[in-house]
Short mmCIF file of C-alpha atoms in Angstrom, two decimals:
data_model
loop_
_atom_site.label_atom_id
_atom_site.label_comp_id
_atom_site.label_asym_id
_atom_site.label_seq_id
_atom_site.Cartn_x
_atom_site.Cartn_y
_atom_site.Cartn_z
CA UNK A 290 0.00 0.00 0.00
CA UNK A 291 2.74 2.23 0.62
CA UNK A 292 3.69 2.22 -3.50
CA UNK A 293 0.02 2.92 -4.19
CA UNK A 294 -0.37 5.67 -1.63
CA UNK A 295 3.51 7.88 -2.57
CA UNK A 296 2.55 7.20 -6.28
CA UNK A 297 -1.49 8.55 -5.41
CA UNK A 298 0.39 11.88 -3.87
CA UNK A 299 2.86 12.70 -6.40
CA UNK A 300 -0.10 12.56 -8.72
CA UNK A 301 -1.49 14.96 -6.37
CA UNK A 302 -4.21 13.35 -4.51
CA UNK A 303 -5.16 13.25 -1.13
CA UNK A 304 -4.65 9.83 0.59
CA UNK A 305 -6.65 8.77 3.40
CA UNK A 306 -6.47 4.89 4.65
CA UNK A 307 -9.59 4.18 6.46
CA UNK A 308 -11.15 0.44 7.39
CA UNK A 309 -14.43 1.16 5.48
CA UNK A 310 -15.15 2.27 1.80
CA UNK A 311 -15.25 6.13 1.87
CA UNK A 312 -18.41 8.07 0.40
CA UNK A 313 -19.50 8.07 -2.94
CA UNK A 314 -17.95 11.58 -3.32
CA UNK A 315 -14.85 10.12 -3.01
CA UNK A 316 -12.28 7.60 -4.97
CA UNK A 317 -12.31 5.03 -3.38
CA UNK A 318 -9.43 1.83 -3.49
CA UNK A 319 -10.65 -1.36 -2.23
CA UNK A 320 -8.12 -3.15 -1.59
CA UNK A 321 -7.51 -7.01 -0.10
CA UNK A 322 -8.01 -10.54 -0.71
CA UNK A 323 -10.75 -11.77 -3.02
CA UNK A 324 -12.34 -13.86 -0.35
CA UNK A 325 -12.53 -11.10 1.89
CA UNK A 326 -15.99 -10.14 2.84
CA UNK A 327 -16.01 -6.38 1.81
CA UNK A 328 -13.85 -7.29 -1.46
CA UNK A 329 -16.40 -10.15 -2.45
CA UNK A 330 -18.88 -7.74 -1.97
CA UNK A 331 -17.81 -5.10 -4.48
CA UNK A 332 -16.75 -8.11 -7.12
CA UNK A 333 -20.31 -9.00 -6.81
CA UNK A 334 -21.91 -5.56 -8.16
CA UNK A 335 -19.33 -6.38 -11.62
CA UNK A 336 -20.48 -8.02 -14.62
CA UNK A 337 -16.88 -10.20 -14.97
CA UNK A 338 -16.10 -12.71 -17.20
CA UNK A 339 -15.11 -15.67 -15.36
CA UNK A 340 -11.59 -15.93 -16.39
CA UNK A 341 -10.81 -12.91 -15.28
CA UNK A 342 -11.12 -13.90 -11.84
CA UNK A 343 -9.01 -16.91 -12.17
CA UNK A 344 -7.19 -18.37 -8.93
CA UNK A 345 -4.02 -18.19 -10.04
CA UNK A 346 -0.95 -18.32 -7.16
CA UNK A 347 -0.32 -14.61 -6.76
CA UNK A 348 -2.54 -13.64 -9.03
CA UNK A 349 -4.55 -10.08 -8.73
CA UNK A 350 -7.52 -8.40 -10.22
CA UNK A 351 -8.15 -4.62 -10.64
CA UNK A 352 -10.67 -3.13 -11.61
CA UNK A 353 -11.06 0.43 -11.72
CA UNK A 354 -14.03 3.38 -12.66
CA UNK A 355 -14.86 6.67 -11.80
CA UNK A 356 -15.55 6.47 -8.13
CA UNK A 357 -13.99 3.42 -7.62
CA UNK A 358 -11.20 1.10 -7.50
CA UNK A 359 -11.54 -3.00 -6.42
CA UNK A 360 -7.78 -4.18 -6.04
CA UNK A 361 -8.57 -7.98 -5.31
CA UNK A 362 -5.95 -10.34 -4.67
CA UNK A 363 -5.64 -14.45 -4.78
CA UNK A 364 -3.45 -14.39 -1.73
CA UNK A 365 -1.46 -11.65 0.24
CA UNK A 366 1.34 -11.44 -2.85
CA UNK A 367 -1.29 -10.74 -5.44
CA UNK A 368 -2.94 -7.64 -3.41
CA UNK A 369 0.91 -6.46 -3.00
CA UNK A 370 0.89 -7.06 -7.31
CA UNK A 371 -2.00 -5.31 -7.68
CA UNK A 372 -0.96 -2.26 -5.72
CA UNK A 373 2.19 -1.86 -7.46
CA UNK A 374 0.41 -2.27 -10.98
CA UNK A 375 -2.21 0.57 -9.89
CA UNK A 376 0.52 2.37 -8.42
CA UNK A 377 3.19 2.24 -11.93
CA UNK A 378 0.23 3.00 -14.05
CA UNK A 379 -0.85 6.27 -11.97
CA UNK A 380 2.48 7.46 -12.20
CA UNK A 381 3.05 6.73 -15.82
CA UNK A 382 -0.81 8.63 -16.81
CA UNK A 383 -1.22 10.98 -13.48
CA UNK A 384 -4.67 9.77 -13.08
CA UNK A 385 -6.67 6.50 -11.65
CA UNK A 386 -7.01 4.72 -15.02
CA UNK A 387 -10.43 3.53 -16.06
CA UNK A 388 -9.69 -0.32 -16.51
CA UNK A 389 -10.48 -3.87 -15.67
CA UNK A 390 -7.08 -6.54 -15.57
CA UNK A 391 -5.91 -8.88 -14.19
CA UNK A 392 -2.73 -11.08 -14.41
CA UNK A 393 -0.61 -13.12 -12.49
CA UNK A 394 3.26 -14.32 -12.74
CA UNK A 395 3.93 -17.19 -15.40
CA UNK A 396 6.44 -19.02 -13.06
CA UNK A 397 6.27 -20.10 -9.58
CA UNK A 398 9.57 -19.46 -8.31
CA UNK A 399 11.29 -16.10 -9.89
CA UNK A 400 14.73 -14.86 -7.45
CA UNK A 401 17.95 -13.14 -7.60
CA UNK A 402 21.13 -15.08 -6.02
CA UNK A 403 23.12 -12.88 -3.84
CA UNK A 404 26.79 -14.40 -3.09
CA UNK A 405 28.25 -13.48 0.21
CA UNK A 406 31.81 -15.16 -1.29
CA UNK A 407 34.44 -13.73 -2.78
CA UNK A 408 37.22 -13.93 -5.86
CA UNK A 409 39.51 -14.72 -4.23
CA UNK A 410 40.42 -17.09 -1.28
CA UNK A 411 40.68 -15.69 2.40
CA UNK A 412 43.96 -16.64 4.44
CA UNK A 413 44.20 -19.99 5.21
CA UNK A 414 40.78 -21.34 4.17
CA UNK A 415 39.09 -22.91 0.90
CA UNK A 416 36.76 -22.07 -1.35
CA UNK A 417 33.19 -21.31 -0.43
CA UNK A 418 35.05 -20.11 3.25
CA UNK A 419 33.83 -16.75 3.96
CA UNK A 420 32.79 -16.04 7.28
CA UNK A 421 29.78 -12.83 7.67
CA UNK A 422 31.96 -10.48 9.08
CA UNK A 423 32.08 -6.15 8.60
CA UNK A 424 35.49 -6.93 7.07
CA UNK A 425 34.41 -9.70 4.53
CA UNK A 426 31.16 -8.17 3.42
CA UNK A 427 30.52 -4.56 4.52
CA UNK A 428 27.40 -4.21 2.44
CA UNK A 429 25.86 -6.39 3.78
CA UNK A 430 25.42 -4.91 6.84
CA UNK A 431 23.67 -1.60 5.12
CA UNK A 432 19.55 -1.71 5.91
CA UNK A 433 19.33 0.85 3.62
CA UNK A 434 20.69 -0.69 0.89
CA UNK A 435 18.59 -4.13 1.39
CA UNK A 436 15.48 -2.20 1.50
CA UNK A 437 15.94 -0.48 -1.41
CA UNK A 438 17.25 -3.85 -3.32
CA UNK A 439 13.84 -5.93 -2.24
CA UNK A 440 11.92 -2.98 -3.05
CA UNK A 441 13.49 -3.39 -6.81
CA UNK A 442 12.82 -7.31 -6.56
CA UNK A 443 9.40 -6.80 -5.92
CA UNK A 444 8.73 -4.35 -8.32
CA UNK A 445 10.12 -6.92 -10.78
CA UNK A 446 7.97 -8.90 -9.38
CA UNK A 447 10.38 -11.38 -7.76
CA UNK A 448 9.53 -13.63 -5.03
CA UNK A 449 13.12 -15.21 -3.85
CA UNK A 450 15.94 -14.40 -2.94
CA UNK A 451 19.18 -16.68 -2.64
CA UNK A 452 21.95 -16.16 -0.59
CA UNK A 453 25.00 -18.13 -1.58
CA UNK A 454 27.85 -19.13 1.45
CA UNK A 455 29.60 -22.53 1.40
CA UNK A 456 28.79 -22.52 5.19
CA UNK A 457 27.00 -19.65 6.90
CA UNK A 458 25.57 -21.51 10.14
CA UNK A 459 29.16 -20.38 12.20
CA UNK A 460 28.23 -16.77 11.37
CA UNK A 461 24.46 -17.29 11.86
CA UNK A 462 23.89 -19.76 14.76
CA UNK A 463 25.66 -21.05 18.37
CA UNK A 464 24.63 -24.62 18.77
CA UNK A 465 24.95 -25.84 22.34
CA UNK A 466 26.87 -29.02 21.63
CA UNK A 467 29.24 -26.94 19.64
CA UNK A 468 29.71 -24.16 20.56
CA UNK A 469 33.32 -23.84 19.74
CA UNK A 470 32.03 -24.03 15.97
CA UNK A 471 31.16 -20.31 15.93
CA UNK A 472 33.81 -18.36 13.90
CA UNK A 473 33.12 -14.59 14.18
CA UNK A 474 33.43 -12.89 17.00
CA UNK A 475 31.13 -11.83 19.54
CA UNK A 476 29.84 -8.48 17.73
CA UNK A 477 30.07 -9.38 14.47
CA UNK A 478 27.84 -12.65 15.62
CA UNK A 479 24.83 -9.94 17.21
CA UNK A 480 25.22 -8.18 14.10
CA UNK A 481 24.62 -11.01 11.52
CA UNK A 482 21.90 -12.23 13.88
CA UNK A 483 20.28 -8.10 13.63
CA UNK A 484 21.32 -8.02 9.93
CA UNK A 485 19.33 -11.59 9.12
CA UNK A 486 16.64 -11.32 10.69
CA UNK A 487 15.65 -7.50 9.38
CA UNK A 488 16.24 -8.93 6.43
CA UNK A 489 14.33 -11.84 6.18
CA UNK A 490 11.47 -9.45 7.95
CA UNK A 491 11.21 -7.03 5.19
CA UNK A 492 11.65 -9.76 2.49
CA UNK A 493 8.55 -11.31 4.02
CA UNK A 494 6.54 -7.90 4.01
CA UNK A 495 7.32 -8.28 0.07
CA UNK A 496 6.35 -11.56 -0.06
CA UNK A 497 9.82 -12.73 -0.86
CA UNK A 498 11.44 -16.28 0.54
CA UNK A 499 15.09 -15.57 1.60
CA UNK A 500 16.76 -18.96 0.72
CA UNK A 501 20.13 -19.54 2.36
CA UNK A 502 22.28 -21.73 0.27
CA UNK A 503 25.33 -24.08 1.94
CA UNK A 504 27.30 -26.99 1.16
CA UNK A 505 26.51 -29.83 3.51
CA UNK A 506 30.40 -31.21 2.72
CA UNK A 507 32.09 -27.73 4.32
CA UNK A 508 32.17 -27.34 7.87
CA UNK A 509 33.38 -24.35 9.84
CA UNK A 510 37.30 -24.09 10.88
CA UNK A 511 37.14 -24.20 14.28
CA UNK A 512 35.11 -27.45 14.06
CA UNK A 513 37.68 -29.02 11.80
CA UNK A 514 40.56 -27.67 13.93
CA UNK A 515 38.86 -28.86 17.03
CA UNK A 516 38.51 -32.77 15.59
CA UNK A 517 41.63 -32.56 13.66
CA UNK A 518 39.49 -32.38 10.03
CA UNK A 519 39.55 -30.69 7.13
CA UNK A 520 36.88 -28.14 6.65
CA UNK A 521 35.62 -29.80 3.07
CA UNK A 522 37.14 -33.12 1.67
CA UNK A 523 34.76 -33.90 -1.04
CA UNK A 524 35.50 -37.83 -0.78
CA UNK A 525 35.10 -37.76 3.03
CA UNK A 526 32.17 -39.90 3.99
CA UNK A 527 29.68 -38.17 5.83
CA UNK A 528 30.61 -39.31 9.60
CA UNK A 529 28.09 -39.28 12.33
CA UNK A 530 29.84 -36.67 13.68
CA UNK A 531 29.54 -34.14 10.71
CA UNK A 532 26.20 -35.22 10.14
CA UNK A 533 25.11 -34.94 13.73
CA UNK A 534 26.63 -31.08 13.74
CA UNK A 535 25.09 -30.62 10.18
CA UNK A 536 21.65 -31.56 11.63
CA UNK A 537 21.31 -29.36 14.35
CA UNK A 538 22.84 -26.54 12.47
CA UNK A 539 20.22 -26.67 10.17
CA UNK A 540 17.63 -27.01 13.13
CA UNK A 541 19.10 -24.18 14.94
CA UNK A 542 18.88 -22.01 11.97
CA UNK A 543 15.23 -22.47 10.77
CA UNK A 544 14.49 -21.84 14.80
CA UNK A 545 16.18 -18.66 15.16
CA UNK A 546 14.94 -17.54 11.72
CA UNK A 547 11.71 -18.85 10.98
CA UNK A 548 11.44 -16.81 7.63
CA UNK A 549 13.92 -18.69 5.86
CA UNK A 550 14.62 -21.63 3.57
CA UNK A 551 17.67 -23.69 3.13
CA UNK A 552 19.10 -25.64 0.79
CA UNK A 553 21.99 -28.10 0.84
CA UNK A 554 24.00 -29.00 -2.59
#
């Protein structure tokens, strides 16, 4: 709502947000899911055809007259869609068009891949090895600069976003059966933990899934230093032990940060 209302007030309009349709001397912007009670209601005074209201995953439909404006979506991401079509379309014609639309995205799963790695190797580690520190990855510490990046992905219309780390759980996660396995330091750990979790927070508000990517074969170097291991051997069997510390990283890390996927290659 916050597209559709800055785009409604650089056209110069007056934006009010209320809980109930406003007069009939007013515009007014329905806006919300298409089951919803008041939404159903307004879809039931149109004369629709009936694939125009198809149910779709994230799909919207917006229709839009003189004195008013039914944005009605299939689920919470389709409303957002909606919103941001209304909102590009008042900005491009400086009026509330005079249409009836609807669409939704072709493919299910549209996202960006963010690597948190670098070109080159770090000191004493392999590839994929890049801790979250300040030092490492100093962007990624900026809120400003995430919000402004999801606000592009959902304008695009994306709905994922991958982060790519051979192992982030040691920068992410202290696991009480290991917690030597932790390698950042104290601060940087609260800040990755701040960092993560506002960004998973506003992904969500987008309706985006923040998928963190690992390799299940890497584990972090003070684990391998502590058991006398290397940190990746990709013809290493998977031991009990690596699997047992694997396991309840993974567990850890969907606890402390419900938001977010994982996936293991």
């Amino acid at each position: 709502m916050e597209w559709l209302s800055a785009r409604l007030a650089e056209a110069g309009f007056s934006v009010e947000v209320r809980n109930t349709p406003a007069d009939t001397v007013h515009h007014s912007i329905i806006i919300g899911l298409k089951k919803d009670a008041l939404v159903d209601e307004f879809l039931r005074t149109e004369t629709l055809d009936s694939v125009l209201l198809c149910d779709n995953q994230e799909g919207y439909t917006l229709i839009s007259g003189r004195s008013r404006t039914i944005i009605a979506g299939n689920d919470p991401s389709g409303t957002l869609y909606g919103c941001i079509e209304l909102a590009n379309r008042i900005k491009e014609n400086g009026i509330i068009p005079e249409i009836t639309f609807s669409d939704y995205p072709g493919m299910v799963l549209r996202g960006a891949c963010v690597g948190l790695q670098k070109t080159e190797y770090l000191p004493g580690r392999g590839v994929y090895e890049y801790p979250y520190t300040p030092e490492n990855f100093p962007w990624f510490y900026d809120q400003e600069l995430w919000i402004r990046y999801l606000d592009m992905l959902v304008e695009n219309r994306f709905n994922a976003l991958f982060l790519w780390n051979g192992h982030p759980f040691a920068s992410l996660v202290r696991l009480e059966d290991y917690p030597y396995a932790v390698e950042v330091d104290s601060v940087s750990f609260r800040k990755n933990q701040e960092i993560f979790r506002f960004l998973t927070l506003e992904a969500e508000k987008r309706g985006i899934w923040v998928i963190q990517m690992f390799y299940n074969i890497i584990v972090s170097k003070p684990f391998a230093e502590k058991h006398q291991i290397r940190t990746q051997d990709r013809s290493r069997p998977i031991t009990p032990l690596i699997s047992d510390y694997t396991r309840k990283s993974v567990a850890s890390f969907i606890e402390n940060y419900p938001n977010v996927g994982s996936v293991s290659y």
